[in-house]
CSV table of C-alpha atoms in Angstrom, one decimal:
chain,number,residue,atom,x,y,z
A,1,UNK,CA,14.3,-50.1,-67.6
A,2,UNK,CA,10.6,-50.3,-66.6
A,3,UNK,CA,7.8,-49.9,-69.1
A,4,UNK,CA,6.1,-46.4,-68.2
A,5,UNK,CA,2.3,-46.1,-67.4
A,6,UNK,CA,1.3,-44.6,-70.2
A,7,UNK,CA,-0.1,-40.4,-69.7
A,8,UNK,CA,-3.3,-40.1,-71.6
A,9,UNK,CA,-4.4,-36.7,-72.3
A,10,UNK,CA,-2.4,-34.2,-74.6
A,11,UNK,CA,-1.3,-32.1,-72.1
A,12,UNK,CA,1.7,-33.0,-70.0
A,13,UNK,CA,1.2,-32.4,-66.5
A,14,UNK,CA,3.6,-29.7,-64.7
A,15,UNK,CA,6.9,-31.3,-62.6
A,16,UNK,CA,9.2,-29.4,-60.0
A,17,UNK,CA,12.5,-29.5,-60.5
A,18,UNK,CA,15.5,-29.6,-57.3
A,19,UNK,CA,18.9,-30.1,-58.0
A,20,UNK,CA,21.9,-30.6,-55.8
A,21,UNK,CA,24.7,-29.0,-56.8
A,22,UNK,CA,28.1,-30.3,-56.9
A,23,UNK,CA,28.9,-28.8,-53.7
A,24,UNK,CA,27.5,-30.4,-51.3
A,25,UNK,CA,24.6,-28.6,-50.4
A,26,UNK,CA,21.1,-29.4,-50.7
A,27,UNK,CA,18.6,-29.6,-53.5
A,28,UNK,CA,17.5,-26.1,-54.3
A,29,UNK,CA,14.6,-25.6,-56.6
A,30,UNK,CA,15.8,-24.6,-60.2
A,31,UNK,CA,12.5,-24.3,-62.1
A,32,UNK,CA,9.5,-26.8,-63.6
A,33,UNK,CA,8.8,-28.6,-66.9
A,34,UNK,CA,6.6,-30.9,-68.8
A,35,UNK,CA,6.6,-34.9,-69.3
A,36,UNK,CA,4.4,-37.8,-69.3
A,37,UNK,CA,5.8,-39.2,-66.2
A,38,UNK,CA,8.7,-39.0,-64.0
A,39,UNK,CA,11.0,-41.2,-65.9
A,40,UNK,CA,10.9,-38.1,-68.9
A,41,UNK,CA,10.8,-35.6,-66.1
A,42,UNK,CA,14.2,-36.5,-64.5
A,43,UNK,CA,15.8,-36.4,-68.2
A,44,UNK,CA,13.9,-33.6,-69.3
A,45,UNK,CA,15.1,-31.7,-65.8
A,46,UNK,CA,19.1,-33.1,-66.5
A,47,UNK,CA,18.7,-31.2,-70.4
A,48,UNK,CA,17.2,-27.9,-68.8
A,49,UNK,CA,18.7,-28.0,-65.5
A,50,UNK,CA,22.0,-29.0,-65.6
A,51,UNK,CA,23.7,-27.8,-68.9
A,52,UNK,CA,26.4,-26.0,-67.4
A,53,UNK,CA,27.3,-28.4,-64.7
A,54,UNK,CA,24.8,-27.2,-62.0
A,55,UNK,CA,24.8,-30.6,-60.1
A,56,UNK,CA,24.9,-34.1,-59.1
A,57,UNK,CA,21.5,-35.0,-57.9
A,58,UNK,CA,18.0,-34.0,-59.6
A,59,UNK,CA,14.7,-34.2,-58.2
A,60,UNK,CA,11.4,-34.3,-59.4
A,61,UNK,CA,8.2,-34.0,-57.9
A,62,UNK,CA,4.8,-33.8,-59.8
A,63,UNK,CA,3.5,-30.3,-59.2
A,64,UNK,CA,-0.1,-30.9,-57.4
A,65,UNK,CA,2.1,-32.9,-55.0
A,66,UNK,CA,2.8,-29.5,-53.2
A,67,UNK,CA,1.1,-28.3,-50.7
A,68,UNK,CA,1.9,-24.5,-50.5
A,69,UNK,CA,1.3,-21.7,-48.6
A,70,UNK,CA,-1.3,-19.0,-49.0
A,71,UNK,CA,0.4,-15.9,-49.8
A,72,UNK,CA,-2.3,-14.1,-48.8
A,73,UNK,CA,-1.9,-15.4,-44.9
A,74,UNK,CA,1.5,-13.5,-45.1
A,75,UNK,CA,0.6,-11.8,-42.0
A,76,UNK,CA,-0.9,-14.6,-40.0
A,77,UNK,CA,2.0,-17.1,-41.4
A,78,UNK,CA,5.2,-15.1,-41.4
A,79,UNK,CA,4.7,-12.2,-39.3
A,80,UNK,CA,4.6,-13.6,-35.9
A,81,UNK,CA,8.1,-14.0,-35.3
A,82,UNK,CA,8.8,-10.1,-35.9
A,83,UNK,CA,10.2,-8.5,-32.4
A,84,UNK,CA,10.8,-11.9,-30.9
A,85,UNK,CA,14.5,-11.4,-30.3
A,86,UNK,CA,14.4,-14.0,-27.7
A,87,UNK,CA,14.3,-16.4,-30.7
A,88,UNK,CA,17.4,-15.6,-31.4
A,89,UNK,CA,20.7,-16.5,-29.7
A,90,UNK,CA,22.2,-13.3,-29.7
A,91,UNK,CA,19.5,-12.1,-27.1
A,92,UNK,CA,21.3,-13.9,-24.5
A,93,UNK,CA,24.6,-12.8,-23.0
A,94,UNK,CA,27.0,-15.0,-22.6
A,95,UNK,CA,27.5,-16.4,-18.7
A,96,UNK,CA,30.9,-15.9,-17.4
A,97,UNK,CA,33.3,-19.0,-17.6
A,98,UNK,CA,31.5,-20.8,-20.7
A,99,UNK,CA,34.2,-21.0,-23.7
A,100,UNK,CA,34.1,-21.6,-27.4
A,101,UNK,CA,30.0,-20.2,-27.9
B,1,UNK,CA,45.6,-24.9,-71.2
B,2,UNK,CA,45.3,-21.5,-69.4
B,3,UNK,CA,41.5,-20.3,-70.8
B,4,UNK,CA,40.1,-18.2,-68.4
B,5,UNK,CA,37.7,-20.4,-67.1
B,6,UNK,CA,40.3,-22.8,-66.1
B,7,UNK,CA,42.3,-20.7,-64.1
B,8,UNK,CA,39.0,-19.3,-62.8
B,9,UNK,CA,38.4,-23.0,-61.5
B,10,UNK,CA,41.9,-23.7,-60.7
B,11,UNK,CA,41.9,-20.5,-58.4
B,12,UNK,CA,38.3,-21.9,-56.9
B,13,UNK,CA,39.8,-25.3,-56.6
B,14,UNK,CA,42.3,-23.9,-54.8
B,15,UNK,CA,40.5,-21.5,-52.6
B,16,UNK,CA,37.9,-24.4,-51.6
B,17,UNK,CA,41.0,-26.3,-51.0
B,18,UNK,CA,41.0,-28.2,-47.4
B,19,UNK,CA,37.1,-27.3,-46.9
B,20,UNK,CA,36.1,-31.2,-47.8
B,21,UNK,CA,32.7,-30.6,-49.6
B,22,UNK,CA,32.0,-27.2,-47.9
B,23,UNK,CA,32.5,-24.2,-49.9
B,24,UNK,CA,33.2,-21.0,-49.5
B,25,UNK,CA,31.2,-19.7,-52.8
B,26,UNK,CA,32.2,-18.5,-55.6
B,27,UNK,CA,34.6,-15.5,-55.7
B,28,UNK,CA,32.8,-12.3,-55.9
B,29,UNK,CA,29.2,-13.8,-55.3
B,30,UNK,CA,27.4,-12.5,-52.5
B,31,UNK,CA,25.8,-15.1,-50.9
B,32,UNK,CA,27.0,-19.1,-51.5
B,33,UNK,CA,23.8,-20.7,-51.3
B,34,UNK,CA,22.6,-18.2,-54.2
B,35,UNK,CA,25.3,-19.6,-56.0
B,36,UNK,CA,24.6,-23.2,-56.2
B,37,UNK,CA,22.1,-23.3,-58.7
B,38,UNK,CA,23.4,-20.2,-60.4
B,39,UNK,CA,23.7,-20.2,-64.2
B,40,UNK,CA,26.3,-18.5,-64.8
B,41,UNK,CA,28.7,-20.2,-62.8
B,42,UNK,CA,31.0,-21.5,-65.7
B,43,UNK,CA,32.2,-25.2,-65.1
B,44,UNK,CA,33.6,-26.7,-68.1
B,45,UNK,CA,35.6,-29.2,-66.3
B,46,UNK,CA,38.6,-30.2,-68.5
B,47,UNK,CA,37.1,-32.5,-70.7
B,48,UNK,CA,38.7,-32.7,-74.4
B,49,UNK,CA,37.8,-29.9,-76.8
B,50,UNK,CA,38.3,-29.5,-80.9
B,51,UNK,CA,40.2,-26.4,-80.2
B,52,UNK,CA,42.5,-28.3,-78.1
B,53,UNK,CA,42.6,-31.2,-80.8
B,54,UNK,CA,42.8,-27.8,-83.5
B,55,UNK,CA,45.5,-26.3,-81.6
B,56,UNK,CA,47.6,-29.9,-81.3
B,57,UNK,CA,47.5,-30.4,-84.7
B,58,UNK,CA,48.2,-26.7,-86.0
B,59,UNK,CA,51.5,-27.8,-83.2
B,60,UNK,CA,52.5,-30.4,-84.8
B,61,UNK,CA,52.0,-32.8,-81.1
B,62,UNK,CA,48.9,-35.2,-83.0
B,63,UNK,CA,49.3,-36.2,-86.7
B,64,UNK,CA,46.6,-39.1,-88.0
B,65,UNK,CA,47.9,-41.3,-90.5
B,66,UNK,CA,46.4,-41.3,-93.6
B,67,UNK,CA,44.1,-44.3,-92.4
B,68,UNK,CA,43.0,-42.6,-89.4
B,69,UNK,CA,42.4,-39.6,-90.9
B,70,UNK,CA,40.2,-41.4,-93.3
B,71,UNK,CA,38.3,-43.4,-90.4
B,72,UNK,CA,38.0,-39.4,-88.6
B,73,UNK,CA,37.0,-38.4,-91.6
B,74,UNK,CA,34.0,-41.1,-91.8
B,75,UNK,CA,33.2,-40.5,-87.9
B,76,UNK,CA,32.9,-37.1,-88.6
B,77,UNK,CA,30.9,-36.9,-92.0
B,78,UNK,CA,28.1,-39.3,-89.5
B,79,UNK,CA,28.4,-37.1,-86.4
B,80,UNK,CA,28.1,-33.8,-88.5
B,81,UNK,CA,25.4,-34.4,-91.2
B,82,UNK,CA,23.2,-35.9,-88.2
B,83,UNK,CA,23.4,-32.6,-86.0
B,84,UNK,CA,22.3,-31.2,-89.1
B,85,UNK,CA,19.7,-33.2,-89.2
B,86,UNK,CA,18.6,-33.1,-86.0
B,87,UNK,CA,19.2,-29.1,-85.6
B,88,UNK,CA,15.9,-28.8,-87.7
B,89,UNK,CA,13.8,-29.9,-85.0
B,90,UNK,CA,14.8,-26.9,-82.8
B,91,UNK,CA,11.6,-25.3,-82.6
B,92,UNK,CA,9.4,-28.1,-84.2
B,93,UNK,CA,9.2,-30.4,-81.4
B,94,UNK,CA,6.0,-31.7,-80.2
B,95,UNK,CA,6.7,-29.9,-76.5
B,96,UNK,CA,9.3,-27.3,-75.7
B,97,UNK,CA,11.0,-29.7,-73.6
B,98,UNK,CA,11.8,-31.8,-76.3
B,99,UNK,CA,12.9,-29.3,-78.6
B,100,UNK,CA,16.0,-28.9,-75.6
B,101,UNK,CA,16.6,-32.7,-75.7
B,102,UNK,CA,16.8,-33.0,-79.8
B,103,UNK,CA,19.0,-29.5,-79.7
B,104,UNK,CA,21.4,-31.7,-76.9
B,105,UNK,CA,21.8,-34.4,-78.9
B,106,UNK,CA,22.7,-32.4,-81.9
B,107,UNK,CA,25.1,-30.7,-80.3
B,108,UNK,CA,26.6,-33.5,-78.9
B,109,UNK,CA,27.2,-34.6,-82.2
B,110,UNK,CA,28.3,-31.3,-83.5
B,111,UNK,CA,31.2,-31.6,-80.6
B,112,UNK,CA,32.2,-35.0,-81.9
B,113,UNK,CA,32.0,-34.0,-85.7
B,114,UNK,CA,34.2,-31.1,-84.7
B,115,UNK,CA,36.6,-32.9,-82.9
B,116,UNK,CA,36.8,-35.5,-85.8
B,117,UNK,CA,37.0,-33.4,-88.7
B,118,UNK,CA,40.0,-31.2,-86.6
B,119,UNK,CA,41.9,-34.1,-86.7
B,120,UNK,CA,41.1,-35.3,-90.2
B,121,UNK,CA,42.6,-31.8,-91.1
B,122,UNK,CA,45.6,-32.5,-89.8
B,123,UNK,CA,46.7,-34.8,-92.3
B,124,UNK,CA,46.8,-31.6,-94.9
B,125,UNK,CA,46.2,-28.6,-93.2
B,126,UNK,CA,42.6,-28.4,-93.3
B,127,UNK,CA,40.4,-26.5,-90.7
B,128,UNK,CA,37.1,-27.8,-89.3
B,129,UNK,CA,35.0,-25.2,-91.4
B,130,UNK,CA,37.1,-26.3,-94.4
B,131,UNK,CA,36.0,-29.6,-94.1
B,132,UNK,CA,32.4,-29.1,-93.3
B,133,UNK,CA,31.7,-26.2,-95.9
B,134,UNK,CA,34.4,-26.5,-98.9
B,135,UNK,CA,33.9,-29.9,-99.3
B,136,UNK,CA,31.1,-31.4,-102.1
B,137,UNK,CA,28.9,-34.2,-102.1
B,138,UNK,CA,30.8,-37.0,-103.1
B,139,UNK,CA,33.6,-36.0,-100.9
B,140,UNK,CA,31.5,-36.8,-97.8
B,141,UNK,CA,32.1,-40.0,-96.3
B,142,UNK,CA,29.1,-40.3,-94.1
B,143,UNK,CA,26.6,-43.6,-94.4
B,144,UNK,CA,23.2,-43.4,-95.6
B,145,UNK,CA,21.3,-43.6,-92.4
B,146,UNK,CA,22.8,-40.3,-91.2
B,147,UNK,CA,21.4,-38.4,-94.0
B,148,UNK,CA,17.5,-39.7,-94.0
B,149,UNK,CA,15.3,-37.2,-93.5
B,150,UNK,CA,14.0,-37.1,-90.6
B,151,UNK,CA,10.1,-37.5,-91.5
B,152,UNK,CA,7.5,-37.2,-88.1
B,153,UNK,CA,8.9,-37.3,-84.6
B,154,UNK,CA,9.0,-41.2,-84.7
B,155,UNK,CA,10.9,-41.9,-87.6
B,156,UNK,CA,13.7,-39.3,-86.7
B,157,UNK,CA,13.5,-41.6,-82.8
B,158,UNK,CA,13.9,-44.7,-84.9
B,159,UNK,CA,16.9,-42.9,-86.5
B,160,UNK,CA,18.4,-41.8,-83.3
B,161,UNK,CA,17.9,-44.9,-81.8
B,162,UNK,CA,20.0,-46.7,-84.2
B,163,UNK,CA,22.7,-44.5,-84.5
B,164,UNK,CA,23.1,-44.1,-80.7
B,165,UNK,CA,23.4,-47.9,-79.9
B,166,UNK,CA,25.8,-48.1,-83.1
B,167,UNK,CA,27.9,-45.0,-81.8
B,168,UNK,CA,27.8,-46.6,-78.4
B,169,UNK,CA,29.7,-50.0,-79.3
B,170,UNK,CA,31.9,-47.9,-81.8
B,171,UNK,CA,33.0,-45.4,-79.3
B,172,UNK,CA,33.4,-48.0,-76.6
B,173,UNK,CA,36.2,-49.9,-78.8
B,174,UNK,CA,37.5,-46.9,-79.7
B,175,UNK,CA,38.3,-45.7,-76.5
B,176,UNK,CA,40.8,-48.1,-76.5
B,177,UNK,CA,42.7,-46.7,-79.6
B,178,UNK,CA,46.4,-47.1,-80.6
B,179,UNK,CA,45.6,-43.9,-82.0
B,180,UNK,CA,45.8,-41.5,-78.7
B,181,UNK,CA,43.7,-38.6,-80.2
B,182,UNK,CA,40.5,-40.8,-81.5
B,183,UNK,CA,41.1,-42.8,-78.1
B,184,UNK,CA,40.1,-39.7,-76.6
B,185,UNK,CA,37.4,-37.9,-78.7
B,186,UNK,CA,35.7,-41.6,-78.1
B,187,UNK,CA,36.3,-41.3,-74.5
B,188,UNK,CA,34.4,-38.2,-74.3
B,189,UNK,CA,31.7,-38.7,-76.8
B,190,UNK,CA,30.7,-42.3,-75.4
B,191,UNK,CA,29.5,-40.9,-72.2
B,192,UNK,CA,27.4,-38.4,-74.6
B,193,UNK,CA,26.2,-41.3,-76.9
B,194,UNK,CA,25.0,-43.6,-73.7
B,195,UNK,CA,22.7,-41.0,-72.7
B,196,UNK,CA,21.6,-40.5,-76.3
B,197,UNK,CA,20.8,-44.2,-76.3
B,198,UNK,CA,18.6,-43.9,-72.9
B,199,UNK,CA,16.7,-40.8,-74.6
B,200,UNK,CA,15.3,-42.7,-78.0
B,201,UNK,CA,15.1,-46.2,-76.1
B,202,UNK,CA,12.5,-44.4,-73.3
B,203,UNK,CA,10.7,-42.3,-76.4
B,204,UNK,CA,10.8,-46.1,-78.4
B,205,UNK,CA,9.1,-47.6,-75.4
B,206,UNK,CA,6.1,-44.9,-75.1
B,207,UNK,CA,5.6,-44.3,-78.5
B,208,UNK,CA,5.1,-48.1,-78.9
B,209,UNK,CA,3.0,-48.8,-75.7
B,210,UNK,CA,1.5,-45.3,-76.3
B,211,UNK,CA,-1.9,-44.7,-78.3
B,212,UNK,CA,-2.7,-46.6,-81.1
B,213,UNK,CA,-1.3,-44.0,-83.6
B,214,UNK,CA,1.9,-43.5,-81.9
B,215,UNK,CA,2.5,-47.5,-82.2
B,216,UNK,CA,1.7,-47.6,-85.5
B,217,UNK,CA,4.0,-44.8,-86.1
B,218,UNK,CA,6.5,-46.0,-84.1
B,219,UNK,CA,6.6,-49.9,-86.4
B,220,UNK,CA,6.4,-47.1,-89.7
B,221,UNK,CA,9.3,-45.3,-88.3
B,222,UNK,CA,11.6,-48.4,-88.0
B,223,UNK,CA,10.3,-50.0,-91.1
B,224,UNK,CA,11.8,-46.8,-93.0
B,225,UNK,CA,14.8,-47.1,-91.2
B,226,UNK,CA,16.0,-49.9,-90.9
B,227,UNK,CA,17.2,-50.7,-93.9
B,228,UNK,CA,19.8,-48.7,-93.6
B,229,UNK,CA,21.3,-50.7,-90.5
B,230,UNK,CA,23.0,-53.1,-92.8
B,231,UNK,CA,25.8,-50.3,-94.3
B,232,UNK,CA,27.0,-49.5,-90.6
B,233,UNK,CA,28.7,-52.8,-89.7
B,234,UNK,CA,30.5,-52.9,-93.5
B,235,UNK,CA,34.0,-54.3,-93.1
B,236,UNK,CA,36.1,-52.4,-96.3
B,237,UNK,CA,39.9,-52.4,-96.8
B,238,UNK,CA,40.5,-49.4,-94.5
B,239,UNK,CA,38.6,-50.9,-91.7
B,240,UNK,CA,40.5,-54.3,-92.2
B,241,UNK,CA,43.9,-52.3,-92.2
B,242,UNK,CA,42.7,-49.6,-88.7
B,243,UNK,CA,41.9,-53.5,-87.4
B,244,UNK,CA,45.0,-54.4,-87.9
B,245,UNK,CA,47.1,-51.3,-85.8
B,246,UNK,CA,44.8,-51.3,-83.4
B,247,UNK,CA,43.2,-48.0,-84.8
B,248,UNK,CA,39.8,-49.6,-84.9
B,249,UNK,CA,37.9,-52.6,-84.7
B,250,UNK,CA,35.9,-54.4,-87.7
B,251,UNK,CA,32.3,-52.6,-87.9
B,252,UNK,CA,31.3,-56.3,-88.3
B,253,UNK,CA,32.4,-57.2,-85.3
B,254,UNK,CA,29.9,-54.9,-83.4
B,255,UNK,CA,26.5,-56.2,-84.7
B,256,UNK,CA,26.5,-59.1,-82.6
B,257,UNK,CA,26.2,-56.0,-79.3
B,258,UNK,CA,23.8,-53.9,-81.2
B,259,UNK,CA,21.6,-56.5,-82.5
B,260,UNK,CA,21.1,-58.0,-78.8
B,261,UNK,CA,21.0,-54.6,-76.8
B,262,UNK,CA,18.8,-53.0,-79.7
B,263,UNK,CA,16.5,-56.3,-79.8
B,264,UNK,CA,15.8,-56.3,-75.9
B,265,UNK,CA,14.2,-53.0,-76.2
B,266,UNK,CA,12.5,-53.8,-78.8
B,267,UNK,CA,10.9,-56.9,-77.3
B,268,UNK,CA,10.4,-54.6,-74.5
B,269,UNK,CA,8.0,-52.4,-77.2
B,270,UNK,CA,6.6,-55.3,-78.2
B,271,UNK,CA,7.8,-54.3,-81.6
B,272,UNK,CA,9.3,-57.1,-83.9
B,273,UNK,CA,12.9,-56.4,-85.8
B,274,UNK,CA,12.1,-55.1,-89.1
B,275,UNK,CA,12.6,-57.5,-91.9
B,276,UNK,CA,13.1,-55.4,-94.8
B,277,UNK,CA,15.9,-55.5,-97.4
B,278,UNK,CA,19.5,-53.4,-97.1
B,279,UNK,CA,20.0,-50.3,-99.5
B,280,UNK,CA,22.6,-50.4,-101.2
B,281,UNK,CA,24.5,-47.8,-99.4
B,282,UNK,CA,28.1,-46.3,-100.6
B,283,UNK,CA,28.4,-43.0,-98.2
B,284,UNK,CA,31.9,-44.4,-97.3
B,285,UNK,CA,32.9,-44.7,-101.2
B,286,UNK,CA,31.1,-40.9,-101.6
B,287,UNK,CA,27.8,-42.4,-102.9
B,288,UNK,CA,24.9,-40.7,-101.2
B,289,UNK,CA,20.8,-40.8,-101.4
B,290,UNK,CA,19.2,-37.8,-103.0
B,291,UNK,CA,19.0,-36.2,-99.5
B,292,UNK,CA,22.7,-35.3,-98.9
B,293,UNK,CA,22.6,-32.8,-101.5
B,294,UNK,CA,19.6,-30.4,-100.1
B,295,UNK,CA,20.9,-30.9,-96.8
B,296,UNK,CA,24.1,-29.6,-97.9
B,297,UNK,CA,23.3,-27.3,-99.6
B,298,UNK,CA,21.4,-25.5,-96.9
B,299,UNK,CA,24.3,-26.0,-94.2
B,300,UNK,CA,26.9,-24.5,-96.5
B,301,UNK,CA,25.5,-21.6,-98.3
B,302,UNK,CA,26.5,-19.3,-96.3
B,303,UNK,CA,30.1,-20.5,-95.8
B,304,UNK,CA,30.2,-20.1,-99.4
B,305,UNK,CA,28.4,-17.0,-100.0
B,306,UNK,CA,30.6,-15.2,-97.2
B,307,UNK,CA,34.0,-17.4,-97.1
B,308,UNK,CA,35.6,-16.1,-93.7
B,309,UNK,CA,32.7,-14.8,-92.1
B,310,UNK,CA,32.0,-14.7,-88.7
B,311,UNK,CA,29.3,-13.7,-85.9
């Protein structure tokens, strides 16, 4: 057990929450919380987050850590790929003689 | 055991079955990466419950003896009066996050009251909510420390502390248990109680490395407290004769682990052991503080105002 830096300030700054399920998938974000630093932020996530057995792992990550995108770029983000079927493998047949695709 | 969930999990268990870790999602669910941080997706595992401990003793398949009765009896009185306790918080915390970990603990401690006082029944018949609500003052069995009040945030974490590092080495031994029913309430509640400890041990190390007020309130929150360490780890004739059958150990013999693990977090505070005189104590004879009775009070009115009822 480490001795945390201490958080001055009275507000507690904003973590994101991930947790793994039991199923062997990956962390999925499952919300945000409060606490002084990331030790409380990992137990605060485990009594919020996983109550009901949701998972195995947690993550934490300080809010301002992420970078995010601008929602309103959607079109210049997200749109781009729209009627680019080539993307996708179903465009392409299948050649003759090529098994288990 | 057939509850729904568990054949719910059974049939999942069995439908996953041959997968390895991949699964196929929950029945019913459209889409299996929804579903993996879902909140309804009901778990329970098949830990040990008080309605199974309720529903082996209404069977006749786990009887205490009068001495273990009397040592659930004392388990339980601690475990329930403290979620009492603790259940005041709900809503009072200083930060909504901690309001969750408080209400956690206290249910924790509700689960192991429960599963105590179900098998203390079982010596005479008596339900849970029997013992809990139809019982007076002097017929609780609980120590002193359980029943403080729980004053500002740190005195109630100096409380918590105490209790969880004293529940920890109790519920280690007792794990171990001739006695197959408290072997297994421990087993399950010792788990609970290590996380407990980590809780007040990290709140004990930023409240005393924290601003100067939370230090000072920190040393006043153990100084209040502490004299009521002594009455845990009282050796009595029941405790010499559980000893003896294996039941239990000696509560003496458990200070020599609590003083060392409790001491290196304090030194790790900074914070010096307080040296204060014992109170008397008595909870395990029925001699309580002027607290008991309020709290009481309060927890059973309504049990007594509408025996039976239900919501």
């Amino acid at each position: 057990m480490t001795t945390p830096e201490p958080h001055s300030g009275n507000v507690w700054p904003i973590w994101e929450v991930f947790v793994r399920s039991s199923r062997g998938l990956s962390h999925v974000h499952a919300g945000s919380l409060h606490a002084p630093d990331a030790a409380m932020a990992l137990r605060n996530a485990r009594d919020l987050y996983t109550r009901r057995n949701e998972g195995v792992s947690i993550w934490v990550v300080p809010a301002d850590a992420i970078a995010s995108s601008d929602p309103d770029a959607k079109g210049a983000f997200f749109e781009s790929p729209q009627g680019k079927d080539y993307r996708h493998a179903t465009y392409y047949t299948k050649s003759e003689g090529v098994k288990h695709l | 055991m057939s509850t729904p969930e568990t054949t719910e999990t059974a049939a999942l268990a069995e439908e996953t079955a041959g997968h390895g870790d991949i699964s196929v999602g929950v029945a019913g669910s459209s889409n299996s990466g929804e579903a993996t941080a879902s909140a309804t997706r009901i778990t329970p595992g098949n830990a040990l419950r008080p309605e199974d401990i309720a529903l082996a003793v209404s069977r006749g398949t786990a009887k205490p003896s009068e001495d273990a009765a009397e040592l659930a009896l004392r388990l339980g009185d601690d475990a329930l009066i403290l979620a009492q306790r603790l259940g005041h918080w709900i809503s009072r915390a200083p930060e909504l996050e901690e309001d969750i970990a408080l209400g956690n603990i206290a249910l924790d401690q509700l689960g192991h009251a429960r599963s105590f006082l179900s098998y203390a029944g079982g010596l005479d018949g008596r339900s849970e909510d029997d013992l809990a609500y139809f019982r007076r003052e002097h017929e609780f069995r609980s120590v002193e420390l359980f029943e403080q009040p729980n004053g500002d945030f740190a005195v109630t974490i100096a409380r918590q502390f105490v209790v969880s590092y004293y529940q920890f080495e109790l519920y280690r031994r007792l794990a171990q248990s001739t006695d197959a029913t408290l072997a297994g309430i421990a087993a399950k509640a010792v788990k609970e109680v290590d996380y407990h400890r980590d809780h007040s041990a990290q709140w004990v190390l930023r409240l005393a490395h924290g601003t100067e007020e939370s230090r000072t309130r920190m040393i006043h929150g153990f100084k209040v407290i502490w004299p009521y360490v002594d009455e845990l780890f009282r050796d009595d004739e029941l405790t010499a004769r559980l000893s003896e059958s294996g039941v239990a150990v000696q509560p003496s013999s458990l200070r020599a682990d609590f003083d060392r693990l409790t001491g290196e977090v304090l030194a790790e505070a900074e914070l010096d052991v307080p040296q204060v005189p014992a109170a008397p104590g008595g909870g395990r004879r029925g001699f309580h503080s002027e607290h008991l009775g309020y709290l009481l009070a309060e927890m059973q009115v309504l049990a007594r105002e509408f025996p039976g009822a239900s919501w």
